[in-house]
PDB file of C-alpha atoms in Angstrom:
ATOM      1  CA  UNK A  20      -6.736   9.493  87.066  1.00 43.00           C
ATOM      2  CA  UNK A  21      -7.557   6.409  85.891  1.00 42.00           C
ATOM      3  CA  UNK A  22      -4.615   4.395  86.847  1.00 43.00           C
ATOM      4  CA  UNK A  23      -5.771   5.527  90.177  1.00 43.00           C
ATOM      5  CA  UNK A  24      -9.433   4.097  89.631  1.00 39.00           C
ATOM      6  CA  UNK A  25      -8.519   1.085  88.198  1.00 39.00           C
ATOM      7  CA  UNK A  26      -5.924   0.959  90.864  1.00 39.00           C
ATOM      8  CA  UNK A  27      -8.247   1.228  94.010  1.00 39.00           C
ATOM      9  CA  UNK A  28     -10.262  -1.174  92.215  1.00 41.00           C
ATOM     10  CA  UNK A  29      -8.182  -3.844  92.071  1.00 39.00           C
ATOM     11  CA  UNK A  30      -5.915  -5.127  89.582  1.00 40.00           C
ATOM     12  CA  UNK A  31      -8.692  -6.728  87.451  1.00 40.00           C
ATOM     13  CA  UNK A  32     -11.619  -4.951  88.775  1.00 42.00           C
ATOM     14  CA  UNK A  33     -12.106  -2.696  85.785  1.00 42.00           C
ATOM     15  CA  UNK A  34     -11.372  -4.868  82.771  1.00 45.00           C
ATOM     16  CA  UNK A  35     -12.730  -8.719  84.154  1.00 51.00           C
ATOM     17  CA  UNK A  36     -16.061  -9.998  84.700  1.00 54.00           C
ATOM     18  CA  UNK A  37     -17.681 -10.020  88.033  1.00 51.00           C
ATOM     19  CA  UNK A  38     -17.871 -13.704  87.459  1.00 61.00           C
ATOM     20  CA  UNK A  39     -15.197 -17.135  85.656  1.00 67.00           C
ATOM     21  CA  UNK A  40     -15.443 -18.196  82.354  1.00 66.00           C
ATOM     22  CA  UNK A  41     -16.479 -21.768  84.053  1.00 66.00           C
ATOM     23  CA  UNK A  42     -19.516 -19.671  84.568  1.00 79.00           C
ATOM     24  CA  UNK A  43     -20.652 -19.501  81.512  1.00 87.00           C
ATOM     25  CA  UNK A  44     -22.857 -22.570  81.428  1.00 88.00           C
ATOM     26  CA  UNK A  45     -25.009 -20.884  83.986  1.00 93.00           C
ATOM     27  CA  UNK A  46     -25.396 -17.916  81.538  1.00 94.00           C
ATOM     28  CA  UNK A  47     -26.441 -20.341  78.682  1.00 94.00           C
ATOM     29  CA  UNK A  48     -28.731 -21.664  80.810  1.00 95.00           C
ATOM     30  CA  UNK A  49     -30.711 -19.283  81.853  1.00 96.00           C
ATOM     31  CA  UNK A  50     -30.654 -17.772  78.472  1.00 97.00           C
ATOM     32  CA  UNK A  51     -32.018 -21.298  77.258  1.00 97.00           C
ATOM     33  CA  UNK A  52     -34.407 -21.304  79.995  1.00 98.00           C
ATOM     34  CA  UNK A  53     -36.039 -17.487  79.448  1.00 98.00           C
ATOM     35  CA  UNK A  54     -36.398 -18.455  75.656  1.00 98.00           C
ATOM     36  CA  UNK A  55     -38.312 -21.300  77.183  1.00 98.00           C
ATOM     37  CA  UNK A  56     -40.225 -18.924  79.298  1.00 98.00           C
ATOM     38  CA  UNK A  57     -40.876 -16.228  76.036  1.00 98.00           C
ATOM     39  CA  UNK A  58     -42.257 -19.076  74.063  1.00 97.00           C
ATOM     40  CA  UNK A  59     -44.526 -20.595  76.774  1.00 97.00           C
ATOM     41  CA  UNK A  60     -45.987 -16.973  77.264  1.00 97.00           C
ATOM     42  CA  UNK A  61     -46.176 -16.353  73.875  1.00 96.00           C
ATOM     43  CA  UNK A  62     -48.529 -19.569  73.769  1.00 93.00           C
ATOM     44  CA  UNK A  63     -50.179 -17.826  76.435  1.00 93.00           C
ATOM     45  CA  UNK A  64     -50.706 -14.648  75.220  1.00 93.00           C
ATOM     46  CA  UNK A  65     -52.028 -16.322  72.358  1.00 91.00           C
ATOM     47  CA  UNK A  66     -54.702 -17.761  74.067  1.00 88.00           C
ATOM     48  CA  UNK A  67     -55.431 -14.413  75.498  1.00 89.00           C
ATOM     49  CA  UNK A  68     -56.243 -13.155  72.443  1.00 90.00           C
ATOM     50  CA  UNK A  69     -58.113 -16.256  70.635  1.00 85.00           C
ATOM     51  CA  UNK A  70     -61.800 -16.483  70.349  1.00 80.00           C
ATOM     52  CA  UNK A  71     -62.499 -20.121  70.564  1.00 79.00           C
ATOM     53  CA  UNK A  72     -61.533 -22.636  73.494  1.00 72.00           C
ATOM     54  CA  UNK A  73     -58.469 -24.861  72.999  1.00 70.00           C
ATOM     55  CA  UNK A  74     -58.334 -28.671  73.770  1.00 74.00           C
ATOM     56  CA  UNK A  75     -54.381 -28.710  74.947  1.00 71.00           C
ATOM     57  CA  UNK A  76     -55.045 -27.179  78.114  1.00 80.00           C
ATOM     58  CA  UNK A  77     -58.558 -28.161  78.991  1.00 80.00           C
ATOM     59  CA  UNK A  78     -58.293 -31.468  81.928  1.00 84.00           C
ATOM     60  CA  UNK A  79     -61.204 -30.866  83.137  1.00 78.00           C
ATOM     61  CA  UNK A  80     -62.382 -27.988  85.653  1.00 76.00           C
ATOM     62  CA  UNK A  81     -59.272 -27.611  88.068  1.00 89.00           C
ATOM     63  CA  UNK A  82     -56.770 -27.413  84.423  1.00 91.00           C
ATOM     64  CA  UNK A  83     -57.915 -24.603  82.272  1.00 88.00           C
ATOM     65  CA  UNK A  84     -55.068 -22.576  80.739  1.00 87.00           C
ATOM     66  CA  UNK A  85     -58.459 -20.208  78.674  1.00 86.00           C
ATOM     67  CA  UNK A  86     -60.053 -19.565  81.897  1.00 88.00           C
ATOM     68  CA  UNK A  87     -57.077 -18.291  83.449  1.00 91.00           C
ATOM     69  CA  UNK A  88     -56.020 -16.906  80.712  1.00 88.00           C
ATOM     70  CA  UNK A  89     -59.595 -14.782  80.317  1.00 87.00           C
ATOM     71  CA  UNK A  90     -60.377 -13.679  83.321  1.00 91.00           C
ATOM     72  CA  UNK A  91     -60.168 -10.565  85.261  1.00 94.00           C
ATOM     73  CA  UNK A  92     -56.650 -11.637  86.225  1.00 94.00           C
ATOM     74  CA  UNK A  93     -55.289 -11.842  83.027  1.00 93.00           C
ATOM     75  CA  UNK A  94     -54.249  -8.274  82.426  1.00 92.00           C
ATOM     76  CA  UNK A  95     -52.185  -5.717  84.666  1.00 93.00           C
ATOM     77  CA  UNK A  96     -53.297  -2.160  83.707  1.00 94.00           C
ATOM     78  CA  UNK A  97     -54.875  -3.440  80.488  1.00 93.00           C
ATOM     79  CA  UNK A  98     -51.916  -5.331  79.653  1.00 96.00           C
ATOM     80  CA  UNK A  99     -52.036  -9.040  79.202  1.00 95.00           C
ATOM     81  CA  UNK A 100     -49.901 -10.948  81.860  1.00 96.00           C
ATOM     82  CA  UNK A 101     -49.079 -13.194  79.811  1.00 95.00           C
ATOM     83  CA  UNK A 102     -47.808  -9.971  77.358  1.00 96.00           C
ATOM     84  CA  UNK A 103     -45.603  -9.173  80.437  1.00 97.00           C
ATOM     85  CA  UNK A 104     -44.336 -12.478  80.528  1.00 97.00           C
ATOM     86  CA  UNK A 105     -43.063 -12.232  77.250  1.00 97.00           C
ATOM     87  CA  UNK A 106     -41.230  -8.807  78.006  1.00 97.00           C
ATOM     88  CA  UNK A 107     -39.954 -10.157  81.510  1.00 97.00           C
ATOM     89  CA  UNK A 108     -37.825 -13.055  79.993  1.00 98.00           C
ATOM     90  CA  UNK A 109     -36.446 -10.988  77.049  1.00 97.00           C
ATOM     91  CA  UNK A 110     -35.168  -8.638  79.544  1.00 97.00           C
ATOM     92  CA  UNK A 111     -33.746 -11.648  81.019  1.00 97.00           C
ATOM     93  CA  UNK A 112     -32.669 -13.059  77.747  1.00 97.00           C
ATOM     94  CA  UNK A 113     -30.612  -9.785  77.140  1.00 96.00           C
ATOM     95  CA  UNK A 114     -28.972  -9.615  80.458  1.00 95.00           C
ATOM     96  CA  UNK A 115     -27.851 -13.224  79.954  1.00 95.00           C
ATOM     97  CA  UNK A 116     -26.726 -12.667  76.848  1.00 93.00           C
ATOM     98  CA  UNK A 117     -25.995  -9.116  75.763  1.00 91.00           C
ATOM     99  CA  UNK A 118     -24.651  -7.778  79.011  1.00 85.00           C
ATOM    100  CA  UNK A 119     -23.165 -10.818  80.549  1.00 84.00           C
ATOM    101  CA  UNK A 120     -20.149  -9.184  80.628  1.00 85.00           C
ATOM    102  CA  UNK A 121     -20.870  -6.714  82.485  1.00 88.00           C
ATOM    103  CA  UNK A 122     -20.105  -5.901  86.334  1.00 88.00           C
ATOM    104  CA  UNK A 123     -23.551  -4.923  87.408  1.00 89.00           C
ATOM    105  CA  UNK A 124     -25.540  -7.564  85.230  1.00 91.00           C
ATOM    106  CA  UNK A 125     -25.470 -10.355  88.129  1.00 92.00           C
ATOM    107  CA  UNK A 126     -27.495  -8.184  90.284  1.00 93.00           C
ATOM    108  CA  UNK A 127     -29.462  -6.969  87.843  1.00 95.00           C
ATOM    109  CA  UNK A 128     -30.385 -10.608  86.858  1.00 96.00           C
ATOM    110  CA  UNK A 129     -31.331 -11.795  90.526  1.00 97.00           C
ATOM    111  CA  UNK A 130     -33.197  -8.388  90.905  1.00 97.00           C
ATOM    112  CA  UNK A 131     -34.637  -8.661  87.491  1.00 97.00           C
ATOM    113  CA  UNK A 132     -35.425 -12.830  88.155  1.00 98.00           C
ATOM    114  CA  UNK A 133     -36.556 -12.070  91.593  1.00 98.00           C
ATOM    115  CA  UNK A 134     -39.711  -9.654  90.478  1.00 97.00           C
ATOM    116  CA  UNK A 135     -40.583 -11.700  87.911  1.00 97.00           C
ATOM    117  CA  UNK A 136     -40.962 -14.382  90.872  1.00 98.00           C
ATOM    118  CA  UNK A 137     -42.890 -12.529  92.938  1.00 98.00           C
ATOM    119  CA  UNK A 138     -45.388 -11.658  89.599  1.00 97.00           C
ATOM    120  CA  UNK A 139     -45.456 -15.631  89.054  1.00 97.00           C
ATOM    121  CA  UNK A 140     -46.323 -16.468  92.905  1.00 98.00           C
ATOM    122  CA  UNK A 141     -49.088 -14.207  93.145  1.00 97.00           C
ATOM    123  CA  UNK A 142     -50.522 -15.314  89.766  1.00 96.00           C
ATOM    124  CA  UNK A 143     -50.163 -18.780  90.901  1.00 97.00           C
ATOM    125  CA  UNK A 144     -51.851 -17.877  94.202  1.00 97.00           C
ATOM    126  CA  UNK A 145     -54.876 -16.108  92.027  1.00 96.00           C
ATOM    127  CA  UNK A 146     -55.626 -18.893  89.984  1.00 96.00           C
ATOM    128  CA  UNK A 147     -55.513 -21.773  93.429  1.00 95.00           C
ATOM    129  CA  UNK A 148     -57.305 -19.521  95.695  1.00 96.00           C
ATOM    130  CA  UNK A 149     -58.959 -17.248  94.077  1.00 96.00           C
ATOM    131  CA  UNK A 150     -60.119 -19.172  89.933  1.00 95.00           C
ATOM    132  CA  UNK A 151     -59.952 -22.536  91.495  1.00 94.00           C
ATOM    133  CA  UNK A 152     -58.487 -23.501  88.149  1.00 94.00           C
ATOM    134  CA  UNK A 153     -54.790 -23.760  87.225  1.00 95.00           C
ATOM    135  CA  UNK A 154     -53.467 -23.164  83.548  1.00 93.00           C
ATOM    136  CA  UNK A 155     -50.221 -25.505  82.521  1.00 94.00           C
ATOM    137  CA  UNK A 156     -48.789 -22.871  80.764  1.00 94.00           C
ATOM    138  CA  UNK A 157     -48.857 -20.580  84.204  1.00 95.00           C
ATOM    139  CA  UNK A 158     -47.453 -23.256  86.080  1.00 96.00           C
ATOM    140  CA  UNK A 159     -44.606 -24.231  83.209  1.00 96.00           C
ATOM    141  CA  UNK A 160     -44.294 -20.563  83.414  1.00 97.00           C
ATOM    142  CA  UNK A 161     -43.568 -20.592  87.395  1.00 98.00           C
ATOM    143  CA  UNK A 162     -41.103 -23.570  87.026  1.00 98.00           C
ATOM    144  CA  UNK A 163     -38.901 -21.447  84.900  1.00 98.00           C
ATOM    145  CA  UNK A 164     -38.579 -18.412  86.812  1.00 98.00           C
ATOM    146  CA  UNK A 165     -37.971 -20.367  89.827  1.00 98.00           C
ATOM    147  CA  UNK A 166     -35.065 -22.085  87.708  1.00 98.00           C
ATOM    148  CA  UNK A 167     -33.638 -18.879  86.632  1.00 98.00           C
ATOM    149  CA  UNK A 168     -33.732 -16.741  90.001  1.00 98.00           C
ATOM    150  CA  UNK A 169     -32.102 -19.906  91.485  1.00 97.00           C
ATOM    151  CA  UNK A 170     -29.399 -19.856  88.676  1.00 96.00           C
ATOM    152  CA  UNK A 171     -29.368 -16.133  88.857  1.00 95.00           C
ATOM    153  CA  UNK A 172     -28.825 -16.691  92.704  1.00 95.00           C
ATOM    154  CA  UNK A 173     -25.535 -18.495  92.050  1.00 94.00           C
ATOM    155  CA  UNK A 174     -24.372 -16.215  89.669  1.00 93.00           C
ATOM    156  CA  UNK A 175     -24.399 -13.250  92.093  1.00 92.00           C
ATOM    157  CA  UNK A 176     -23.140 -15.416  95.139  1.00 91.00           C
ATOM    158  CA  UNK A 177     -20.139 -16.532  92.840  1.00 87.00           C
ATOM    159  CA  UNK A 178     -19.403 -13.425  90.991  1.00 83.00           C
ATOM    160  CA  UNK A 179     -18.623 -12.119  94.809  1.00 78.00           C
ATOM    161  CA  UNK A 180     -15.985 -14.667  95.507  1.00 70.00           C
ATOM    162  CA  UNK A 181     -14.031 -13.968  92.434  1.00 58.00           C
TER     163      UNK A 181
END
């Protein structure tokens, strides 16, 4: 039975990688690039939770990381966003790392990538339209889940052609 599987699979469906080992630098990557991501939401989950104002953030009234960071915005279902954040690129982190291997983990990295997006665009519209105030560590935030949903983009379109 499972000569047949492996056998209507293909002849290296069942034992290769949906994707070449040239491939792996985009794996590294975005590995390198969701540590990135953990630590810069780390920093701002850290800033959720601190009682004083910090100077590294503060340019003025349209660059406030604490006001973003403190208002109503800042947590989903009492969670702190930036708490999420953290989560959202260890889940990332894992699937670039752990599970690389496996045949469902490209999709599961643009699908994974792709929410996390969507999270980051709406934040980013809340604090232009709706805070008029923007927080570095947001936007440093936004610049690398764009990176790794694009990188995540060209794993999935590559894994198909092998």
């Amino acid at each position: 039975m499972r000569t047949a599987v492996t056998a209507s699979l293909g002849p290296s469906a069942a034992s290769n990688p949906p994707f070449s080992k040239n491939d792996r630098g985009l794996f590294v990557t975005i590995a390198i690039l969701a540590v990135t991501g953990m630590v810069i939401s780390s920093v701002g989950l850290q800033r959720h939770y601190a009682k004083s104002a910090s100077q590294f953030c503060d340019i003025g009234e349209k660059f406030n990381c604490d006001i973003v960071n403190r208002s109503e915005y800042s947590t989903l279902a009492g969670i702190p966003v930036a708490g999420i954040g953290v989560a959202g690129y260890g889940l990332l982190l894992v699937l670039a790392t752990v599970y690389r291997s496996r045949v469902e983990t490209p999709l599961r990295l643009l699908l994974a990538s792709s929410a996390g997006l969507v999270f980051a665009l709406y934040l980013t519209y809340v604090e232009g339209y709706i805070l008029d105030t923007w927080c570095l560590l947001c936007l440093s935030s936004l610049a690398m889940i764009i990176m790794i949903t694009l990188l995540a983009a060209l794993v999935k379109v590559r894994a198909r052609r092998i």
